[in-house]
XYZ file of C-alpha atoms in Angstrom:
457
model
C -24.270 30.100 -54.205
C -24.172 26.648 -52.586
C -20.739 24.984 -52.459
C -20.490 21.578 -54.103
C -19.854 18.591 -51.777
C -16.283 18.133 -53.055
C -15.541 21.770 -52.204
C -16.746 21.263 -48.649
C -14.631 18.101 -48.369
C -11.515 19.879 -49.659
C -11.911 22.716 -47.171
C -12.536 20.240 -44.367
C -9.391 18.274 -45.233
C -7.329 21.444 -45.211
C -8.722 22.712 -41.918
C -8.293 19.331 -40.230
C -4.635 19.181 -41.290
C -4.014 22.668 -39.898
C -5.793 21.992 -36.610
C -3.736 18.819 -36.154
C -0.552 20.901 -36.075
C -1.856 23.905 -34.146
C -4.761 22.908 -31.904
C -6.297 25.366 -29.455
C -4.357 28.311 -30.845
C -5.630 31.592 -29.383
C -5.145 34.344 -31.945
C -5.879 38.046 -31.473
C -9.362 39.070 -32.544
C -9.281 40.966 -34.763
C -5.951 40.000 -36.283
C -3.479 42.844 -36.814
C -2.807 43.866 -40.408
C 0.843 42.807 -39.962
C 0.954 39.278 -38.519
C 4.727 38.790 -38.706
C 5.031 39.226 -34.937
C 2.706 36.340 -34.058
C 5.178 33.417 -34.423
C 7.324 34.733 -31.557
C 4.213 34.743 -29.343
C 3.120 31.185 -30.185
C 6.169 29.135 -31.199
C 8.967 28.010 -28.870
C 12.458 29.502 -29.029
C 13.746 26.345 -30.745
C 10.936 26.442 -33.303
C 11.718 30.080 -34.082
C 15.444 29.314 -34.429
C 14.724 26.446 -36.818
C 12.199 28.218 -39.003
C 14.226 31.443 -39.174
C 17.342 29.538 -40.261
C 18.882 30.046 -43.716
C 18.000 26.955 -45.828
C 21.650 26.185 -46.608
C 22.610 26.420 -42.928
C 19.556 24.349 -42.028
C 20.605 21.547 -44.379
C 24.029 21.570 -42.724
C 22.463 21.238 -39.268
C 20.300 18.367 -40.502
C 23.237 16.548 -42.057
C 25.278 16.948 -38.863
C 22.263 15.766 -36.834
C 22.294 18.858 -34.636
C 18.570 18.937 -35.336
C 16.619 15.826 -36.213
C 14.556 15.807 -39.387
C 11.424 15.213 -37.323
C 12.092 18.182 -35.059
C 12.632 20.435 -38.069
C 9.569 19.298 -39.976
C 7.330 19.641 -36.917
C 8.560 23.215 -36.407
C 7.759 24.145 -40.001
C 4.413 22.367 -39.904
C 3.467 24.402 -36.855
C 4.555 27.696 -38.402
C 2.849 26.794 -41.689
C -0.366 26.088 -39.791
C -0.103 29.522 -38.191
C 0.492 31.010 -41.643
C -2.724 29.414 -42.857
C -4.747 30.697 -39.922
C -3.535 34.242 -40.545
C -3.104 34.480 -44.341
C -5.150 31.621 -45.877
C -2.131 30.524 -47.933
C -2.285 26.709 -48.125
C -4.600 24.042 -49.485
C -3.420 21.192 -47.257
C -0.693 20.328 -44.766
C 0.621 16.845 -45.567
C 1.676 16.382 -41.972
C 1.334 12.612 -41.699
C 3.478 12.006 -44.769
C 5.977 14.678 -43.715
C 6.512 13.292 -40.227
C 6.742 9.704 -41.479
C 9.337 10.720 -44.057
C 11.306 12.680 -41.466
C 11.362 9.690 -39.116
C 12.627 7.507 -41.956
C 15.405 9.973 -42.756
C 16.427 10.089 -39.097
C 16.830 6.302 -39.154
C 19.337 6.362 -42.017
C 23.066 6.067 -41.275
C 23.945 8.678 -43.924
C 22.203 11.773 -45.332
C 19.855 11.073 -48.238
C 20.917 13.611 -50.833
C 21.726 17.335 -50.901
C 18.344 18.437 -49.488
C 18.342 15.866 -46.686
C 15.430 16.589 -44.342
C 14.645 20.054 -45.733
C 10.872 20.684 -45.766
C 9.578 22.003 -49.097
C 6.224 23.488 -50.061
C 4.804 23.370 -53.576
C 2.176 25.235 -55.516
C -1.062 23.247 -55.552
C -1.113 22.758 -59.328
C 1.977 20.532 -59.270
C 1.443 16.802 -59.294
C 1.834 14.854 -56.035
C 1.180 11.087 -56.103
C -2.116 10.250 -54.417
C -3.257 13.873 -54.130
C -5.957 15.681 -56.115
C -5.136 18.923 -57.908
C -7.708 21.669 -58.368
C -5.389 24.292 -59.938
C -6.738 27.077 -57.755
C -10.365 26.784 -58.762
C -12.639 27.148 -55.768
C -9.826 29.388 -54.562
C -9.844 31.827 -51.716
C -7.829 35.007 -51.359
C -4.242 34.670 -50.118
C -3.373 37.483 -47.707
C -0.042 39.225 -47.296
C 1.574 38.500 -43.882
C 3.155 41.979 -43.851
C -0.199 43.668 -44.452
C -3.357 41.570 -44.726
C -5.076 44.428 -46.569
C -2.696 43.974 -49.495
C -2.261 41.253 -52.094
C 0.211 38.408 -51.643
C 0.618 38.390 -55.424
C -0.298 35.667 -57.824
C -0.698 33.113 -58.939
C 1.885 31.618 -56.567
C 0.630 33.941 -53.841
C 0.158 31.104 -51.386
C 3.826 30.184 -51.768
C 4.855 33.813 -51.439
C 2.855 34.305 -48.250
C 4.012 30.992 -46.752
C 7.706 31.576 -47.487
C 7.394 35.221 -46.429
C 5.938 34.062 -43.110
C 8.815 31.539 -42.782
C 6.357 28.665 -42.823
C 8.527 27.084 -45.511
C 12.272 27.418 -46.180
C 11.859 26.618 -49.864
C 8.803 26.738 -52.102
C 8.106 25.902 -55.729
C 5.903 28.163 -57.798
C 4.861 28.566 -61.408
C 5.458 31.644 -63.547
C 3.819 32.480 -66.874
C 3.662 36.226 -66.364
C 5.314 36.989 -63.040
C 3.646 34.437 -60.780
C 6.862 33.619 -58.918
C 8.475 37.041 -58.939
C 5.432 39.109 -57.986
C 4.564 37.030 -54.873
C 8.241 37.019 -53.917
C 8.408 40.804 -54.176
C 5.118 41.358 -52.349
C 6.243 39.155 -49.457
C 9.881 40.220 -49.172
C 11.592 37.029 -50.383
C 13.565 35.807 -53.397
C 11.857 34.292 -56.433
C 13.522 32.850 -59.540
C 11.957 32.198 -62.943
C 14.315 30.037 -65.004
C 14.191 29.890 -68.772
C 11.509 27.500 -70.087
C 12.167 23.754 -69.974
C 14.692 23.874 -67.126
C 12.410 22.490 -64.393
C 9.875 19.786 -65.227
C 6.149 19.716 -64.520
C 5.146 16.189 -65.459
C 1.915 15.340 -63.638
C 1.062 18.967 -63.018
C -2.189 20.681 -63.884
C -2.829 23.960 -65.631
C -5.703 25.888 -67.078
C -4.037 26.204 -70.469
C -2.066 22.956 -70.773
C -1.020 22.615 -74.403
C -0.909 26.369 -74.946
C 2.565 27.256 -76.176
C 2.189 30.951 -76.934
C 3.960 31.704 -73.655
C 5.590 28.815 -71.811
C 5.085 28.660 -68.061
C 8.140 28.016 -65.899
C 8.618 26.364 -62.520
C 11.071 27.869 -60.077
C 11.939 28.337 -56.403
C 11.003 30.920 -53.784
C 13.130 31.214 -50.665
C 13.864 33.677 -47.861
C 17.497 33.799 -49.069
C 19.403 33.818 -52.351
C 21.387 30.803 -51.172
C 18.112 28.880 -50.908
C 17.417 29.577 -54.596
C 20.849 28.312 -55.604
C 20.516 25.298 -53.299
C 17.392 24.115 -55.093
C 18.543 24.781 -58.652
C 21.868 23.010 -58.179
C 20.351 20.031 -56.358
C 17.631 19.667 -58.991
C 19.847 19.992 -62.063
C 22.465 17.656 -60.586
C 19.852 14.869 -60.863
C 19.876 15.269 -64.695
C 16.068 15.597 -64.873
C 16.138 15.621 -68.693
C 16.760 11.860 -68.640
C 13.231 11.168 -67.342
C 11.574 14.271 -68.790
C 13.060 14.449 -72.257
C 11.472 17.792 -73.123
C 13.842 19.515 -70.683
C 17.050 21.049 -71.979
C 20.077 18.886 -71.038
C 22.130 21.643 -69.426
C 23.714 20.869 -66.035
C 24.397 23.346 -63.259
C 27.442 25.404 -64.202
C 29.761 27.748 -62.330
C 30.479 30.374 -64.971
C 33.351 32.818 -65.240
C 31.961 36.343 -65.060
C 33.492 39.329 -66.859
C 35.891 41.399 -64.790
C 33.423 44.274 -64.741
C 29.726 43.661 -65.268
C 27.577 46.156 -67.142
C 24.104 46.556 -65.644
C 21.309 48.324 -67.477
C 18.682 49.977 -65.276
C 15.170 50.368 -66.624
C 13.609 53.120 -64.527
C 10.270 52.868 -66.324
C 8.869 50.922 -69.261
C 7.296 54.075 -70.669
C 3.758 52.757 -70.159
C 3.169 52.741 -66.398
C 5.512 54.746 -64.184
C 6.610 53.036 -60.943
C 5.570 54.433 -57.563
C 8.079 56.416 -55.448
C 9.212 53.430 -53.281
C 10.137 51.487 -56.417
C 12.135 54.382 -57.869
C 13.953 54.794 -54.543
C 14.767 51.065 -54.416
C 16.208 51.206 -57.938
C 18.319 54.219 -56.934
C 19.637 52.424 -53.846
C 20.672 49.384 -55.868
C 22.189 51.538 -58.619
C 24.307 53.398 -56.072
C 25.381 50.134 -54.431
C 26.414 48.720 -57.814
C 28.438 51.819 -58.657
C 30.159 51.640 -55.263
C 31.085 48.017 -56.019
C 32.644 49.084 -59.365
C 29.879 47.794 -61.621
C 29.262 49.761 -64.792
C 25.727 51.144 -64.589
C 23.893 52.452 -67.652
C 20.293 53.347 -68.405
C 18.265 50.684 -70.225
C 15.938 52.067 -72.851
C 12.722 50.017 -73.133
C 11.698 49.307 -76.707
C 8.115 48.740 -77.768
C 7.019 47.342 -74.405
C 3.477 48.370 -75.257
C 3.559 45.916 -78.172
C 4.754 43.167 -75.821
C 1.810 43.837 -73.493
C -0.622 43.489 -76.399
C 0.989 40.239 -77.554
C 1.108 38.812 -74.037
C -2.554 39.564 -73.331
C -3.558 37.869 -76.574
C -1.296 34.827 -76.161
C -2.630 33.971 -72.697
C -6.150 33.419 -73.991
C -6.047 32.419 -77.646
C -9.492 30.885 -77.114
C -10.866 34.144 -75.733
C -11.054 32.639 -72.237
C -13.503 29.890 -73.242
C -11.788 27.116 -71.273
C -11.554 29.278 -68.173
C -15.245 30.123 -68.280
C -16.177 26.471 -68.797
C -14.153 25.328 -65.783
C -15.665 28.028 -63.602
C -19.123 27.049 -64.765
C -18.453 23.401 -63.911
C -17.626 24.329 -60.299
C -20.393 26.940 -60.028
C -17.935 29.789 -59.513
C -17.993 33.402 -60.598
C -15.199 35.282 -62.312
C -13.145 37.302 -59.852
C -12.991 41.034 -60.678
C -9.361 41.003 -61.805
C -9.881 37.994 -64.084
C -12.969 39.578 -65.556
C -11.004 42.750 -66.225
C -8.229 40.786 -67.978
C -10.680 38.943 -70.216
C -12.246 42.262 -71.178
C -9.032 43.507 -72.771
C -9.336 44.171 -76.482
C -6.583 41.720 -77.439
C -8.343 38.794 -75.720
C -10.595 37.073 -78.247
C -11.208 33.655 -79.759
C -8.919 33.170 -82.740
C -8.857 30.898 -85.764
C -5.863 28.638 -86.384
C -4.548 31.078 -88.981
C -4.899 33.978 -86.558
C -2.975 32.043 -83.897
C -0.180 31.393 -86.398
C -0.046 35.092 -87.224
C 0.036 36.017 -83.538
C 2.981 33.703 -82.875
C 4.807 35.040 -85.915
C 4.480 38.525 -84.398
C 5.760 37.152 -81.085
C 8.822 35.656 -82.791
C 9.501 38.894 -84.654
C 9.299 40.807 -81.371
C 11.814 38.431 -79.779
C 14.252 38.943 -82.648
C 13.836 42.708 -82.483
C 14.478 42.784 -78.737
C 17.521 40.548 -79.022
C 19.030 42.990 -81.510
C 18.098 45.847 -79.185
C 20.150 44.137 -76.465
C 23.089 43.486 -78.796
C 23.087 47.135 -79.817
C 24.208 48.070 -76.284
C 27.738 46.964 -77.236
C 28.214 49.827 -79.695
C 30.264 52.022 -77.357
C 32.823 49.551 -76.054
C 31.995 46.203 -77.671
C 30.616 44.902 -74.369
C 26.815 44.488 -74.244
C 24.757 44.909 -71.114
C 25.097 41.792 -68.936
C 21.823 42.097 -67.034
C 18.822 44.382 -66.718
C 17.660 45.722 -63.360
C 14.018 46.754 -63.429
C 10.954 46.912 -61.173
C 9.035 43.713 -60.449
C 5.909 45.815 -60.770
C 4.844 49.458 -60.923
C 4.186 49.487 -57.190
C 4.606 47.550 -53.973
C 1.959 45.021 -52.915
C -1.352 46.473 -54.154
C -4.813 46.199 -52.592
C -6.699 43.039 -53.524
C -8.009 42.839 -57.105
C -6.078 45.947 -58.175
C -2.978 44.457 -59.877
C -3.938 45.399 -63.418
C -0.477 45.740 -64.920
C 2.229 43.104 -64.859
C 4.246 43.797 -67.998
C 7.296 44.521 -65.850
C 7.406 40.743 -65.327
C 5.505 39.287 -68.309
C 7.883 41.127 -70.662
C 10.563 38.595 -69.776
C 8.178 35.623 -70.051
C 7.415 36.481 -73.656
C 11.132 36.931 -74.362
C 11.940 33.701 -72.439
C 14.679 35.374 -70.384
C 15.505 34.084 -66.889
C 14.608 36.555 -64.146
C 14.921 36.844 -60.388
C 13.245 39.174 -57.901
C 14.922 40.098 -54.633
C 14.018 42.279 -51.641
C 15.624 45.706 -51.321
C 13.652 47.883 -48.904
C 10.184 48.692 -47.606
C 7.924 51.685 -48.052
C 8.989 54.719 -46.030
C 6.231 57.336 -46.130
C 8.702 60.056 -45.096
C 10.812 59.438 -48.190
C 8.293 58.019 -50.653
C 6.069 61.032 -51.160
C 3.373 60.923 -53.880
C 4.182 63.090 -56.878
C 1.899 66.128 -56.949
C 0.706 67.359 -60.319
C 1.640 64.127 -62.067
C 0.290 63.886 -65.618
C -0.554 60.219 -66.412
C 0.832 58.685 -69.590
C -2.404 56.786 -70.299
C -5.392 55.226 -68.530
C -3.370 52.306 -67.110
C -0.849 54.766 -65.718
C -3.666 56.896 -64.301
C -5.130 53.860 -62.519
C -1.761 52.796 -61.118
C -0.885 56.317 -59.976
C -4.173 56.487 -58.078
C -3.271 53.401 -56.030
C -0.451 55.212 -54.248
C -2.432 57.379 -51.867
C -1.946 56.233 -48.261
C 0.637 54.312 -46.184
C -1.701 51.303 -46.115
C -1.779 51.239 -49.907
C 1.807 52.228 -50.590
């Protein structure tokens, strides 16, 4: 298959921008599966200190002028270039614009806002003046910096890999089914999906723009929880709903929490059982919560199989027609995982009346689940405050094998905010495969079969 000229140009632009920041870089051949140790071999001590810094602390150093904006942005550009060479996670480094902006900020007598000088990366589909979006078509495979044999997650996998590699202190991703939270989990960082219409996307591009069956959300990824809060507060303090009037006019608020929070833990959704490392991580967090005097109860999933059916149908109400047309226009083939998704029985072209009926079922499911949540107050009048559940049924899977994401898409359909956070890593001494396991269904059988070796744990 011969690449189109614009594809060749796009790849050339990307590679030129990377080479400008990291020329003559001698990398091991072959690359190790875990490339997290490479920055310390290639970057200076100052560059490591800057790029490893907590985003909130980094902003403080920039405001105090301990580090110049230019020095900081050059350090991140260099580490981002290394991330690209090892994980294929970016589409372009905007190094000229970044350095020029940093020099301008350094010339100012006072800091320019709450994120003064902080480099930020964004998912390619978001609009940037003067830049062309391709929404991931003609896309290559993002690799996981912790294990290049495993997926970085999607569809914000580039952001996940870049932030996980510390090539960016703060990234923006999109999430319509887990596309912030899954990459965050796979790469060991934090990822927050707000409720819909909290963060704007004017000028952005999407495959299913205008589709409102499930609303996509924009949110931050960061190496630290404080980085997530830093972005959300800074963004909402600008009152973005004034310019983008479809956003809900709710400012950042510091809320008063109950004296004792009640946390519901969903150990499994009853469809696909999580792998041993996920169960252990849930247990560790549950024990930590109990030690901190949280009330911990079991959360009973309700009709999550129905949610999965609705979600699959709502993503492609046209049966995937637009997707196939766009791929045809760029002379691309369907990737195996996309082809598998489109083959699901719920994915089909629907009439207007059938779409109405589908959304009525969605709304009924939302009402049912809301009542299910409210019913948790029966014992003491206090409902569950938050649900702790897996981000997925396993850790980062091999490429093209992530066939089940209802642990995240469940909350997209319900339009609940959700955050993923790192807890631990696979320990093959503790996380032993379950012998004699009887799968619940074919999806569960497939997922259970993925947990076989340390490389695929």
